[in-house]
Every structure is written in C-alpha cells, then in structure tokens.
Coordinates of C-alpha atoms in Angstrom, one line a residue:
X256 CA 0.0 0.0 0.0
X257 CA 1.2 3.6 -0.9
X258 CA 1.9 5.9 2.1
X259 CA 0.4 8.9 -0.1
X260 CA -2.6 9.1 -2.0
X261 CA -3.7 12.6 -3.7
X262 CA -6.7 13.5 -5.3
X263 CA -7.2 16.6 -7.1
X264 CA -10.9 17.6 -8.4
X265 CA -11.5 20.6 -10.3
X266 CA -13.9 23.9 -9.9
X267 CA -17.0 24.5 -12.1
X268 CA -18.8 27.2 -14.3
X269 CA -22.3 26.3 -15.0
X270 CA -22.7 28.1 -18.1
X271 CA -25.6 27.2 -19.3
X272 CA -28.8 26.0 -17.3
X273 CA -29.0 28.1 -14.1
X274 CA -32.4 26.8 -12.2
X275 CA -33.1 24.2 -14.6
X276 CA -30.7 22.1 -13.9
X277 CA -32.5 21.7 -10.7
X278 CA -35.1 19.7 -12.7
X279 CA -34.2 16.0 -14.3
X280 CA -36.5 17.2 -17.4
X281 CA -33.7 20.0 -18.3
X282 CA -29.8 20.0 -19.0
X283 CA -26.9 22.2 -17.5
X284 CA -24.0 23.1 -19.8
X285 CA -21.1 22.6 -17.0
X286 CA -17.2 23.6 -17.7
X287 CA -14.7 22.2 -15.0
X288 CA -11.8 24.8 -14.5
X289 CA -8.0 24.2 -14.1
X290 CA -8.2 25.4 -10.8
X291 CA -8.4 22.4 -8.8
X292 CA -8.8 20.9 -5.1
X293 CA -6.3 18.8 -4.0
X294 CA -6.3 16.2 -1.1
X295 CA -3.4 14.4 0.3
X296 CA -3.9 11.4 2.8
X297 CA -0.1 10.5 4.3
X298 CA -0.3 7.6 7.2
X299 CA 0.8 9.4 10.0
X300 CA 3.6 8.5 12.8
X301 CA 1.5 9.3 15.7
X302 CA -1.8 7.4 17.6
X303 CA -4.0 4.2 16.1
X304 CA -7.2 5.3 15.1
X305 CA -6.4 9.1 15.1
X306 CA -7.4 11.2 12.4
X307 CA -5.8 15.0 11.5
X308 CA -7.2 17.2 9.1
X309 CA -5.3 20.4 8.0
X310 CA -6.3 23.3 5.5
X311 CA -3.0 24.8 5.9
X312 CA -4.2 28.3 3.6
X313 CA -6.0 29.3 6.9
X314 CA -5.6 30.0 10.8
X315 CA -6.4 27.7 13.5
X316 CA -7.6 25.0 10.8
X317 CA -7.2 22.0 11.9
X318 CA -9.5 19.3 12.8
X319 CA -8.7 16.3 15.4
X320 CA -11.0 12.7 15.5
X321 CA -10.8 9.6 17.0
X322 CA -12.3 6.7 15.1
X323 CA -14.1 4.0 17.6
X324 CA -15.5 0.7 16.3
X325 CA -18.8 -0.6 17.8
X326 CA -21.9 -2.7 16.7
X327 CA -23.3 -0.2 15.1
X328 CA -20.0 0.0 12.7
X329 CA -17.1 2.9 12.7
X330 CA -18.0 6.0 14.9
X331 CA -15.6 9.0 14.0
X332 CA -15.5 11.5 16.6
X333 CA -14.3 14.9 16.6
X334 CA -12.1 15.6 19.7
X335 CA -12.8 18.5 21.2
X336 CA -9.5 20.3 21.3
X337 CA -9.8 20.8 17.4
X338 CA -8.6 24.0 17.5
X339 CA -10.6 24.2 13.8
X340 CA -13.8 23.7 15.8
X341 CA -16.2 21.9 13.7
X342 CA -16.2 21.1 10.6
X343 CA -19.4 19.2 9.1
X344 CA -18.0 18.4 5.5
X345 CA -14.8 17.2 6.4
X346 CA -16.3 15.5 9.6
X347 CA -19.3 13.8 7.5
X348 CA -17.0 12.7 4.4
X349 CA -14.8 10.3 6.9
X350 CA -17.6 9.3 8.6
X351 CA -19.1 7.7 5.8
X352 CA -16.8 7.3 2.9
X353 CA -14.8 4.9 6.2
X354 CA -18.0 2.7 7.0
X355 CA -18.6 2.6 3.2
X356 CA -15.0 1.1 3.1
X357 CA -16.1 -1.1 5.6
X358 CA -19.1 -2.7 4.0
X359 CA -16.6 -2.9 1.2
X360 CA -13.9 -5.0 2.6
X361 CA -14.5 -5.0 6.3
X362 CA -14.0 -3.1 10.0
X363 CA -10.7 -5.2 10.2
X364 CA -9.6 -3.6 6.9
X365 CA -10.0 0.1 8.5
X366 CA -8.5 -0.5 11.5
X367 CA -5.5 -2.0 9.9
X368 CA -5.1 1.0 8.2
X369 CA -5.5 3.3 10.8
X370 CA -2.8 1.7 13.1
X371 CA -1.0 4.6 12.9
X372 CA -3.2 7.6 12.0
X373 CA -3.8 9.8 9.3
X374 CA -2.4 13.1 8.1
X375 CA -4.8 14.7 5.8
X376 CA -4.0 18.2 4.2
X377 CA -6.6 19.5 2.0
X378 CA -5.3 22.2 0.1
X379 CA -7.6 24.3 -3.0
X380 CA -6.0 26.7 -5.9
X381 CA -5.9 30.1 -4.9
X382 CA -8.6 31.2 -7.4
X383 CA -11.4 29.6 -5.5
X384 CA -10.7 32.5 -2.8
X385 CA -10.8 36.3 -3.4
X386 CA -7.0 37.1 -4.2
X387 CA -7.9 41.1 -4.2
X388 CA -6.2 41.5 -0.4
X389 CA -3.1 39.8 -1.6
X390 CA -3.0 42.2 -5.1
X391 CA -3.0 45.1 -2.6
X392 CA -0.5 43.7 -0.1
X393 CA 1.8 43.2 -3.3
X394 CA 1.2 46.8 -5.0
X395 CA -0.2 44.3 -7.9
X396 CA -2.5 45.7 -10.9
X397 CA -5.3 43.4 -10.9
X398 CA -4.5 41.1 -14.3
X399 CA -3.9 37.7 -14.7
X400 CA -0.1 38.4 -14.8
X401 CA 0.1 39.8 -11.0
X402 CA -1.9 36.3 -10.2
X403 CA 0.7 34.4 -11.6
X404 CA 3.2 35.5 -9.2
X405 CA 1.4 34.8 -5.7
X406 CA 2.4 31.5 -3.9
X407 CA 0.9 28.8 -5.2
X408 CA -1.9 27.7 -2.1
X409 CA -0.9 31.1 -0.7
X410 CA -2.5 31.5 2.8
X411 CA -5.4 33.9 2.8
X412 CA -4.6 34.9 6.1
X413 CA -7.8 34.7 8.0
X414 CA -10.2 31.9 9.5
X415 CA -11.5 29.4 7.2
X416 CA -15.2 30.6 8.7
X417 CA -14.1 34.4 7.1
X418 CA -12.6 33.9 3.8
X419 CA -14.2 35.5 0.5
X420 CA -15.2 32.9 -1.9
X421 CA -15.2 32.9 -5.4
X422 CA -18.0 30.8 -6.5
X423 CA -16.3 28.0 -8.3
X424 CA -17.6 25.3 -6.4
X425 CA -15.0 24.9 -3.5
X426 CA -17.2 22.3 -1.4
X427 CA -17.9 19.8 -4.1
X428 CA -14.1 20.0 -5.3
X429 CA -13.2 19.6 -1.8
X430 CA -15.8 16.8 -1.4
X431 CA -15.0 15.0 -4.1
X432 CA -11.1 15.1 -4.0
X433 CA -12.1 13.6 -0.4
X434 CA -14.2 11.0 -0.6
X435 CA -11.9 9.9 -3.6
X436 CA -8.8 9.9 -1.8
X437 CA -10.1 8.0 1.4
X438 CA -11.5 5.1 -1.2
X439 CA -8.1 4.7 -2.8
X440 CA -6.1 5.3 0.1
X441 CA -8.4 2.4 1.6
X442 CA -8.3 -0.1 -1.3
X443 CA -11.8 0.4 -1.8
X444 CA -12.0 1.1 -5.4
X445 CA -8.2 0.5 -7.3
X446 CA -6.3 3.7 -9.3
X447 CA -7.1 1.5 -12.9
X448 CA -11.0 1.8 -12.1
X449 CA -10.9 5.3 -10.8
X450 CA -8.5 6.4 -13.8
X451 CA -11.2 5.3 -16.2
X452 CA -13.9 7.5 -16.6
X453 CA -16.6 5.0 -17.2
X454 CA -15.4 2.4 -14.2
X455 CA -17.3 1.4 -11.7
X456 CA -14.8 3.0 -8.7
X457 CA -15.5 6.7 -10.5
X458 CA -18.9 5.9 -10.4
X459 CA -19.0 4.9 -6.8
X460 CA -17.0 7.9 -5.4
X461 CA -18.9 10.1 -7.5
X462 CA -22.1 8.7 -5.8
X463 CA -20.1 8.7 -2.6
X464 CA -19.2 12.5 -2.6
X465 CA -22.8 13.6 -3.9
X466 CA -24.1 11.7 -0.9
X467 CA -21.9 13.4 1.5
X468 CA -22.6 17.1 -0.3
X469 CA -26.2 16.7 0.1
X470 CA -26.3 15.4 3.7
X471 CA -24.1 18.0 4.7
X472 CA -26.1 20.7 3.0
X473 CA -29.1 19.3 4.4
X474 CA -30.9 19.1 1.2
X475 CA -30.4 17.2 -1.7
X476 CA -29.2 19.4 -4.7
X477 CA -28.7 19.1 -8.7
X478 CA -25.4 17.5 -8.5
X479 CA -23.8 19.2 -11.2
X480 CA -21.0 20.7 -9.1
X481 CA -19.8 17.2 -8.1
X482 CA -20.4 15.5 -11.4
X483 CA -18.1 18.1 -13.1
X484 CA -15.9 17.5 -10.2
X485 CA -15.6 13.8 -10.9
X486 CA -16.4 13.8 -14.6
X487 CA -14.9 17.1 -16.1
X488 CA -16.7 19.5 -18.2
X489 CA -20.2 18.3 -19.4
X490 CA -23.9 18.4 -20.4
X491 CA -25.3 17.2 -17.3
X492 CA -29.0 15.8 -16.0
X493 CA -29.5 15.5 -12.4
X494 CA -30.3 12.5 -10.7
X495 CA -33.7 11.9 -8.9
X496 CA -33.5 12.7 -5.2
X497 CA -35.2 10.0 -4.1
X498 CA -32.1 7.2 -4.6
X499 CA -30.7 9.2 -1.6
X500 CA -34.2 9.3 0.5
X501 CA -32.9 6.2 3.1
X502 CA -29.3 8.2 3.3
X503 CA -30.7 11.7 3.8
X504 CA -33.3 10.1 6.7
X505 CA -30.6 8.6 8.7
X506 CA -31.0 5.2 7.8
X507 CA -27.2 3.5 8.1
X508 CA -28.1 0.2 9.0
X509 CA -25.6 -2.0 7.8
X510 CA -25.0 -2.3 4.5
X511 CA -27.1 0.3 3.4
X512 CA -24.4 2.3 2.5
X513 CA -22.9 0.3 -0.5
X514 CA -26.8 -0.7 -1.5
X515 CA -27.5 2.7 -2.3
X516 CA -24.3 4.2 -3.4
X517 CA -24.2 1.1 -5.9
X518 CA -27.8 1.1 -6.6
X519 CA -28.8 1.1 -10.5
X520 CA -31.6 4.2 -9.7
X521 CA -28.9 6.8 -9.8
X522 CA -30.0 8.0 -13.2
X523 CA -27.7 11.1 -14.2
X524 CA -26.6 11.7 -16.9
X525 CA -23.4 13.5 -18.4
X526 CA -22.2 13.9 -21.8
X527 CA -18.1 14.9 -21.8
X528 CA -18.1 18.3 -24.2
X529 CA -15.4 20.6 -24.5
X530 CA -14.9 24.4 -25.6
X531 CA -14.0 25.4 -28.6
X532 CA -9.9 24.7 -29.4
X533 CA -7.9 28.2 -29.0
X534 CA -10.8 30.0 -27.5
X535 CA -9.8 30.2 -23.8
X536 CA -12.7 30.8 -20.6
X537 CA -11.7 34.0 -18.7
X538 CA -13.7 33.8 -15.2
X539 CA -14.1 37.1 -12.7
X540 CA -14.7 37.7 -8.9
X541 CA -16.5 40.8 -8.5
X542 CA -16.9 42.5 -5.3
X543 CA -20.0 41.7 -4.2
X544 CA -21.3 38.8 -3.3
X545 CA -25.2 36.6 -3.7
X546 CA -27.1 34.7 -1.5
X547 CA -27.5 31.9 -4.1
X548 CA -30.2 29.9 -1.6
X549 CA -32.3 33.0 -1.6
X550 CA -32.5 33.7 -5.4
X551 CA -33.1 30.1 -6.3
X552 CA -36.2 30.0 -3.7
X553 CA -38.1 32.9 -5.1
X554 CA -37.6 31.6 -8.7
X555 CA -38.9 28.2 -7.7
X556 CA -41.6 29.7 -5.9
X557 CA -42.5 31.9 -9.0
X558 CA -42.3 28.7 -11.7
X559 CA -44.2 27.2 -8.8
X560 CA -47.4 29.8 -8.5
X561 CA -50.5 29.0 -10.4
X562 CA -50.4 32.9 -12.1
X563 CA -47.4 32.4 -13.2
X564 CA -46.7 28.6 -14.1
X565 CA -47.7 28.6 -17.9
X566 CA -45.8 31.6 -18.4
X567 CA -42.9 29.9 -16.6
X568 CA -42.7 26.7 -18.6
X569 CA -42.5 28.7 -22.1
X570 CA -39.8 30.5 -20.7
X571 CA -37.9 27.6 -19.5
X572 CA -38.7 25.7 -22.8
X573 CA -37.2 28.7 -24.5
X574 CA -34.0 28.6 -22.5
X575 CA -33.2 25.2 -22.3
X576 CA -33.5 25.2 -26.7
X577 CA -30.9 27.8 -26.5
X578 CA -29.0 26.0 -23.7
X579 CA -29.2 22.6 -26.0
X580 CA -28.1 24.8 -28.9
X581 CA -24.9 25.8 -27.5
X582 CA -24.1 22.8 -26.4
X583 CA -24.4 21.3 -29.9
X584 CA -22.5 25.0 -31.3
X585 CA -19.8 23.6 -28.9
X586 CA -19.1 19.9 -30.4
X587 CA -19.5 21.3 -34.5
X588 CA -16.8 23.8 -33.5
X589 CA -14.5 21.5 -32.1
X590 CA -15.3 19.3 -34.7
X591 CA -14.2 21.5 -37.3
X592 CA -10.6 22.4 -35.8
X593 CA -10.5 18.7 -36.3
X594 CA -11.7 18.8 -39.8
X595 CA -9.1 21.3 -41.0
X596 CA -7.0 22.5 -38.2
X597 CA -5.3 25.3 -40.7
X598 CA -8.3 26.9 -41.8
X599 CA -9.8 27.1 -38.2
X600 CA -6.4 28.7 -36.6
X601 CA -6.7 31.2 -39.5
X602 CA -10.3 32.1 -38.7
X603 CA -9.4 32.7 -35.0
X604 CA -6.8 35.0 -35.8
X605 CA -9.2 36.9 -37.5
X606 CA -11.8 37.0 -35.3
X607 CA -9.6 38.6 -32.3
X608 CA -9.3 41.2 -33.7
X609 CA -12.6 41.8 -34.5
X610 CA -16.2 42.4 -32.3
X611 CA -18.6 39.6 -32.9
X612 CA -21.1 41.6 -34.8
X613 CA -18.6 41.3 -37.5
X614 CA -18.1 37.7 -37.8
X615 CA -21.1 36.3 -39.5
X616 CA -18.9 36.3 -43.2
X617 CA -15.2 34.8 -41.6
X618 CA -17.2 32.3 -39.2
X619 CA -21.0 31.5 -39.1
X620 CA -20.3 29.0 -36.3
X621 CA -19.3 31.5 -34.4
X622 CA -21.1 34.2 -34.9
X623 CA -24.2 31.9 -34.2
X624 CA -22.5 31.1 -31.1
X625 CA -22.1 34.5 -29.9
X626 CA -25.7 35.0 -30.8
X627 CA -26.7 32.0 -28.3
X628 CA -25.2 33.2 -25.8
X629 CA -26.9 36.4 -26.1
X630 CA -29.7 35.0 -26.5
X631 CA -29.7 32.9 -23.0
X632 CA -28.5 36.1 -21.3
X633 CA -32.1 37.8 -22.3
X634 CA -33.6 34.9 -21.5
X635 CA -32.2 34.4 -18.2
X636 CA -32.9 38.3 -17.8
X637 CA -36.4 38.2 -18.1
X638 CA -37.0 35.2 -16.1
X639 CA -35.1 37.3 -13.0
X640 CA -37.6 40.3 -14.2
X641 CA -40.6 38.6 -13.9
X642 CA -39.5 36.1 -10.5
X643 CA -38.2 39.8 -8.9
X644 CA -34.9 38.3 -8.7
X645 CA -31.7 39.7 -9.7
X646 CA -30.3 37.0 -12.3
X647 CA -28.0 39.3 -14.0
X648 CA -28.3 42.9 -11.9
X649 CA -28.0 46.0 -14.1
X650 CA -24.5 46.3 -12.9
X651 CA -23.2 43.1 -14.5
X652 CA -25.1 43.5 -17.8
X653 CA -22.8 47.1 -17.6
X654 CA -19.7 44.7 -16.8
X655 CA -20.4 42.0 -19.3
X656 CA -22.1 44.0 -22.4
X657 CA -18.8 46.4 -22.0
X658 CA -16.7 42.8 -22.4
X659 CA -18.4 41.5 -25.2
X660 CA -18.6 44.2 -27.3
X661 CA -14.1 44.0 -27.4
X662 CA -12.8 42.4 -30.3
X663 CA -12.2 38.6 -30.2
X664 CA -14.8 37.9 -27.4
X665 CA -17.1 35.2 -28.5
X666 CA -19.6 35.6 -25.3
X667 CA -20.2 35.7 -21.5
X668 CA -22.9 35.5 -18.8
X669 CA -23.5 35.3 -15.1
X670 CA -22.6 31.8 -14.1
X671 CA -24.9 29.3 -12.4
X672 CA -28.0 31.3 -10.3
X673 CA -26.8 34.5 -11.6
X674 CA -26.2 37.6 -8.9
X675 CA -23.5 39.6 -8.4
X676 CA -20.2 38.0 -7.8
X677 CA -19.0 36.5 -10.7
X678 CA -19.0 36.4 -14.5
X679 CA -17.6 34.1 -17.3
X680 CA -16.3 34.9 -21.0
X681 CA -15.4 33.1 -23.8
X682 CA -13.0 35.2 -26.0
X683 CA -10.6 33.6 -28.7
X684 CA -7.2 33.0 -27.6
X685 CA -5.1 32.7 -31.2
X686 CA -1.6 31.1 -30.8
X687 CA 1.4 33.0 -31.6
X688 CA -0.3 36.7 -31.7
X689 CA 1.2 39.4 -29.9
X690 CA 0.4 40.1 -26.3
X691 CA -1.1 43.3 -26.8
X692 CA -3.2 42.3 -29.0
X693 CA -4.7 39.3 -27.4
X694 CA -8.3 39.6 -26.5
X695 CA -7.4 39.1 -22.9
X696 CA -5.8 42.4 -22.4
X697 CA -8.6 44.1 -23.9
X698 CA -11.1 42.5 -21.4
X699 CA -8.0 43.1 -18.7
X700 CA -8.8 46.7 -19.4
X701 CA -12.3 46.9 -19.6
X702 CA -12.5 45.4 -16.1
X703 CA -9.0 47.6 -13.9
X704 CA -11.1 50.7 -15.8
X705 CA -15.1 49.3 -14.9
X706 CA -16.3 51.7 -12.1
X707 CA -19.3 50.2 -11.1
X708 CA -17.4 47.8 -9.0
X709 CA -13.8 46.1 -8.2
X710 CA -13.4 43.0 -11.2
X711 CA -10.4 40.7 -10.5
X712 CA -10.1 37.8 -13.0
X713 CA -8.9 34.6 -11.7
X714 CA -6.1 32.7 -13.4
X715 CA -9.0 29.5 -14.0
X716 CA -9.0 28.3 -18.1
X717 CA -10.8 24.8 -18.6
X718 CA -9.9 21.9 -17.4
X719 CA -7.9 19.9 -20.1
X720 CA -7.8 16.4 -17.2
X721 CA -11.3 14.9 -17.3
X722 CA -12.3 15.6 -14.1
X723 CA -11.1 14.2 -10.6
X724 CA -7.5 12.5 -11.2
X725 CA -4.6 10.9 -9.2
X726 CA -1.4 12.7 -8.8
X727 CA 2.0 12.8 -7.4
X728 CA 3.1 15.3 -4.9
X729 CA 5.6 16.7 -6.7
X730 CA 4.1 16.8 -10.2
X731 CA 2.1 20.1 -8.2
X732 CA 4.0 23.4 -8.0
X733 CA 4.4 24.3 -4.4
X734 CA 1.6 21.6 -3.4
X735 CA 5.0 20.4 -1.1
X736 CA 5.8 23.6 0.5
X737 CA 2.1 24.4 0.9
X738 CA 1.0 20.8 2.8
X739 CA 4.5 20.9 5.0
X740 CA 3.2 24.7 6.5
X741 CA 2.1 24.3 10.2

C-alpha cells in the first residue's frame, strides 16, 4: 500500500442551465476549470485510530478525530481540542466514505489502516478565494499576470469561517477530491478503475461525494458541481432525489451504505463536451457577493405559483433550446478544428481582432454562437424580471455587455443562479499573436477601468484532465511547501 494518496478535483462554471438544472427534465451546460482541489492522505507517525485534518491556507484549521469501532460499525469522533472547531463536510466525508470502506472490505480492513493515524491536508488553488487583499499587499494591478506571481496555495490569512469565496464550487471539489482519496487510500476502489472515466470505482466515489454534499447541505441538490468534479466539463442531467431518501433520513443500518451508493436508480446523466480549441474561458470575482439559496427560492416559488406557471414553462422551454443549442455549437466547432486545423487557426486570428457583430462572413459558427449566448442572457434576464430576482443585476449587464462588445470575445454570462459576484467569457485566444493584442488584455482593461465595481479575473482556463484525477506530490508546483506549513 502507498503511504500517499492525492486526489485533485476541479472547480466549475455552469454556463448554461442556471435553475433548470435543478429539474431531471432540463440539462446544464457545466465547464470544469483548471483550478483544482487537491487532497493528500499520508499515514501518519502518531496514535491508532487518530485522524488530523489540516487546511493549511487558513488559521487555527485543523480538525482532530478519533475513530471507535462498535456494533453499530465505525463512529468518528471529533475531539474537542480541534482547534478548527467543527467542521461538518470534512467531519461527515470520513464518517461515511470509512464505514462505506467497511461494508466494502471490512472493519478489520479500516482499522489495519489506521494503526498509525492519518495526516490529511486539504489544500484548493488560490482562485477559489478572493485574491484582491493579496494584489494590494503586493502593490499588484489586478490582471492575470500579478496572479501568476502569488504563492501557489498562498494562505489567505484569515479563518476558514471568514474567507471570501469565489463561487467555483469549492465544497464539491473539496468533497469530491475527499471521498476519492479516502476510497483509494483504503483499497476500496483500485487507481485503474478510478482512472477510467466509465469504471465502476469513478462511479462509486462520485455517488459517494454527492451523498456526503447533500447530507451535509441538508438538502439534496442538482449535483452538477460534483459531477463536473468527478467527470470534467459536461452536459449534465441530475439525478432523482429520491435514490438518496434512506441516506438523507438517517438510515445507516448496515449495508445500506454500499446498496444505495451502488444502486442502479442513480439516473444522471453526463455527456463529456469541451470548448471550442484556441478559444480560452476568462472567469471574474467581483466584489459583491449573492445569496444563491435565496434567489433560487423565489424563482422556484414563482415557476411554482398557479399565475405564473404557464408563463414559466414557455420560458424555461425557450431557454433550455438555447442551452441545448450551445451545447451542440460547442461539439460542431470542435469538430471542425479537427476537420481542417489550418483553416480554423486562421479564422481565429481573424476573429480577435474583430467584435462579434462582425463575424457572421469569416465564421457563421461562431457568430451563431455568440448570438446564443446572447440569446440565453435575455432569457435568463427576463426570467429574473418577472421572479423579482436579480439574475443578471443591471451592474453586470454594464460589466459584461462592455466585455463582449471588445474584439475577439465570443460571449459571456453570469454563471450558475446569476447575482452579483462573478462572471464568465469566452474570448478567442489565437496562438502565436502578440500580447497586446490578445483579446485578454482588452477585457483586462475593460475590467481595472469598470467603475461600477472592483473585477479581479482569476487565473482559472478549462480543465484539459477529465475531471477528478490521481497525482503525485511533486508533479504540483508548491503543493509540497504548501501541505508541509504548520
């Protein structure tokens, strides 16, 4: 058995399919980012059946447990001297994904394992946190080149309870990388079955870490944050809740566990896609964040009303064509670079340097891309107008109409529920053009000059590894340094 198992699981963008995705009948478009969690599991030198969890990018996180075995199977148990406090993801993930493990194999199995502890650092890029504090620390202009030179894992410098998120998804990468690492790291599912993207040991830890997202959220969700964190970018359809109903009501008698995380009713669906080739995502935290919970409650509750239900399923009809649309814009584009790979590099160059009103004679793919995405933005608009919700507030159709309209930018939205704390673009990213005159440093611009609010982007592109992967420690820049800090 390897002393050192890591899991790394990336962030999301859900670009398409914001509310929908909530119901089975409609598909989210879902790009996984570069930006990734990683967790590292290391048998430790100190007590059997002690557990230590560190997030070594904050203060006083740490999280202490002792795992006792009883009839009613493996109890972990936080001590209390955690100087973390408590920690209801982390705490929830060991509980289960180590009593799964043991209706696996068996009790004996875990224990044998655990005769010397664990060390478990969970570490996540530094663009799923809010890097403006450590721009102004530096004297930094706020571009993707003064990103590039903070610390890799750089410690924010607060609690874990006080850090500003950046909405990519932090719990289900953290979640997912996990769960994953504590079935390998147990023998539960082997590296060759994980590594393959149909296998049965991806599909158990993906079950495994939506489990353990809904029942420490208290509610069971769409899942598409943890499918793109195990499967990569996607067109995603969430499962029905009720495979989790025995889970989710507390029912762990023995072997319940592996019946239901190996059941045959989990009935997602994903479909791998990709972005266009040379086109390049380009995410943003803006200052100012949403209260996700609260906008996606009023929306339901306005699809929900008798007045306004009719109304309500034309518009989501409507939307989920165009989402559908853009997903199939997607594959035809990246089928063509296949096609003729000179032509298509060509085309790009042209099109960066141009606004997309000008590209329906170079490239009517996409051009009708660009129009697609505009097309779910005024959607998505006036479902928020006629809920009362802010979807995409005045202030980021300012930010992201000021974007689009710069030469080589394909198209943009607010991502997932919409609000105020992020946007995404997709802008062409030609290979061997000047730096100047990439379409980056026009939207770089556009955003250090935008006075409606502070834009930062974050270094995240799309994730070229299909989802969650196994690494080595040293195959991470500064993922050594960061997991040795104390």
């Amino acid at each position: 058995m390897s002393t050192t198992t890591i899991v790394s699981a990336p962030g999301k963008v859900l670009a398409a399919g914001g509310y929908l995705v909530l119901d089975q009948q409609y598909p989210g478009v879902v790009i996984s980012t570069s930006s990734r969690f990683y967790t590292v599991i290391q048998a430790s030198s100190g007590s059997a059946n002690q557990i230590v969890v560190r997030s070594p990018q904050f203060h006083q996180a740490e999280w202490r447990y002792t795992v006792t075995y009883n009839a009613g199977g493996i109890q972990v148990n936080p001590q209390e001297d955690s100087i973390g406090g408590k920690n209801k993801f982390v705490h929830l993930a060991l509980q289960h994904t180590l009593n799964l493990v043991s209706e696996i194999h068996s009790v004996a199995q875990v224990q044998e394992r655990l005769l010397h502890g664990l060390d478990i650092a969970a570490v996540g890029d530094n663009d799923f946190y809010s890097q403006r504090a450590q721009l102004e620390s530096l004297g930094l202009p706020r571009t993707t080149k003064s990103l590039s030179q903070i610390t890799p894992f750089c410690h924010n410098g607060v609690k874990l309870t006080d850090v500003h998120k950046t909405g990519m998804g932090s719990s289900a990468a953290l979640i997912t990388s996990l769960v994953s690492a504590l079935l390998l790291h147990f023998a539960a599912i082997t590296e060759a079955d994980f590594t393959n993207l149909e296998g049965d040991g991806r599909r158990l830890a993906h079950n495994a870490a939506q489990f353990v997202h809904c029942f420490a959220q208290g509610k069971v969700g769409s899942g598409f944050d943890v499918s793109s964190a195990v499967f990569g970018s996607q067109i995603y359809r969430r499962f029905g809740p009720a495979v989790l109903d025995p889970l989710m009501k507390g029912e762990f008698a023995t072997g319940t566990l592996k019946s239901v995380l190996n059941s045959s009713a989990w009935d997602y669906s994903f479909r791998p896609i990709q972005l266009p080739p040379l086109t390049r995502l380009v995410l943003a935290d803006v200052e100012a964040g949403s209260d996700t919970p609260s906008l996606v409650g009023k929306v339901l509750k306005w699809r929900g009303h008798e007045d306004s239900c009719e109304t309500a399923k034309d518009l989501w009809t409507q939307i989920d064509e165009s989402n559908q649309s853009l997903a199939r814009q997607l594959d035809v584009l990246s089928q063509s670079y296949v096609q003729n790979t000179d032509v298509y590099e060509q085309t790009i160059r042209q099109l960066a340097s141009l606004p997309a009103q000008e590209w329906e004679s170079i490239s009517k793919a996409f051009y009708d891309l660009h129009q697609t995405t505009q097309r779910i933005r005024n959607l998505m608009r006036r479902m928020g107008d006629l809920a009362g919700v802010e979807i995409e507030p005045e202030q980021q159709t300012h930010l992201l109409d000021q974007s689009i309209e710069q030469a080589g930018v394909v198209g943009g939205g607010v991502p997932g529920a919409g609000g105020y704390d992020a946007i995404w673009l997709l802008i062409c990213n030609p290979p061997s053009l000047p730096d100047e005159q990439q379409p980056l440093r026009r939207v770089e611009s556009v955003w250090s000059n935008f006075n409606e609010s502070n834009v930062t982007p974050l270094l995240a592109q799309e994730s070229v590894a299909k989802g969650a992967r196994v690494v080595q420690l040293d195959e991470i820049p500064g993922l050594r340094e960061a997991i040795q800090r104390r």
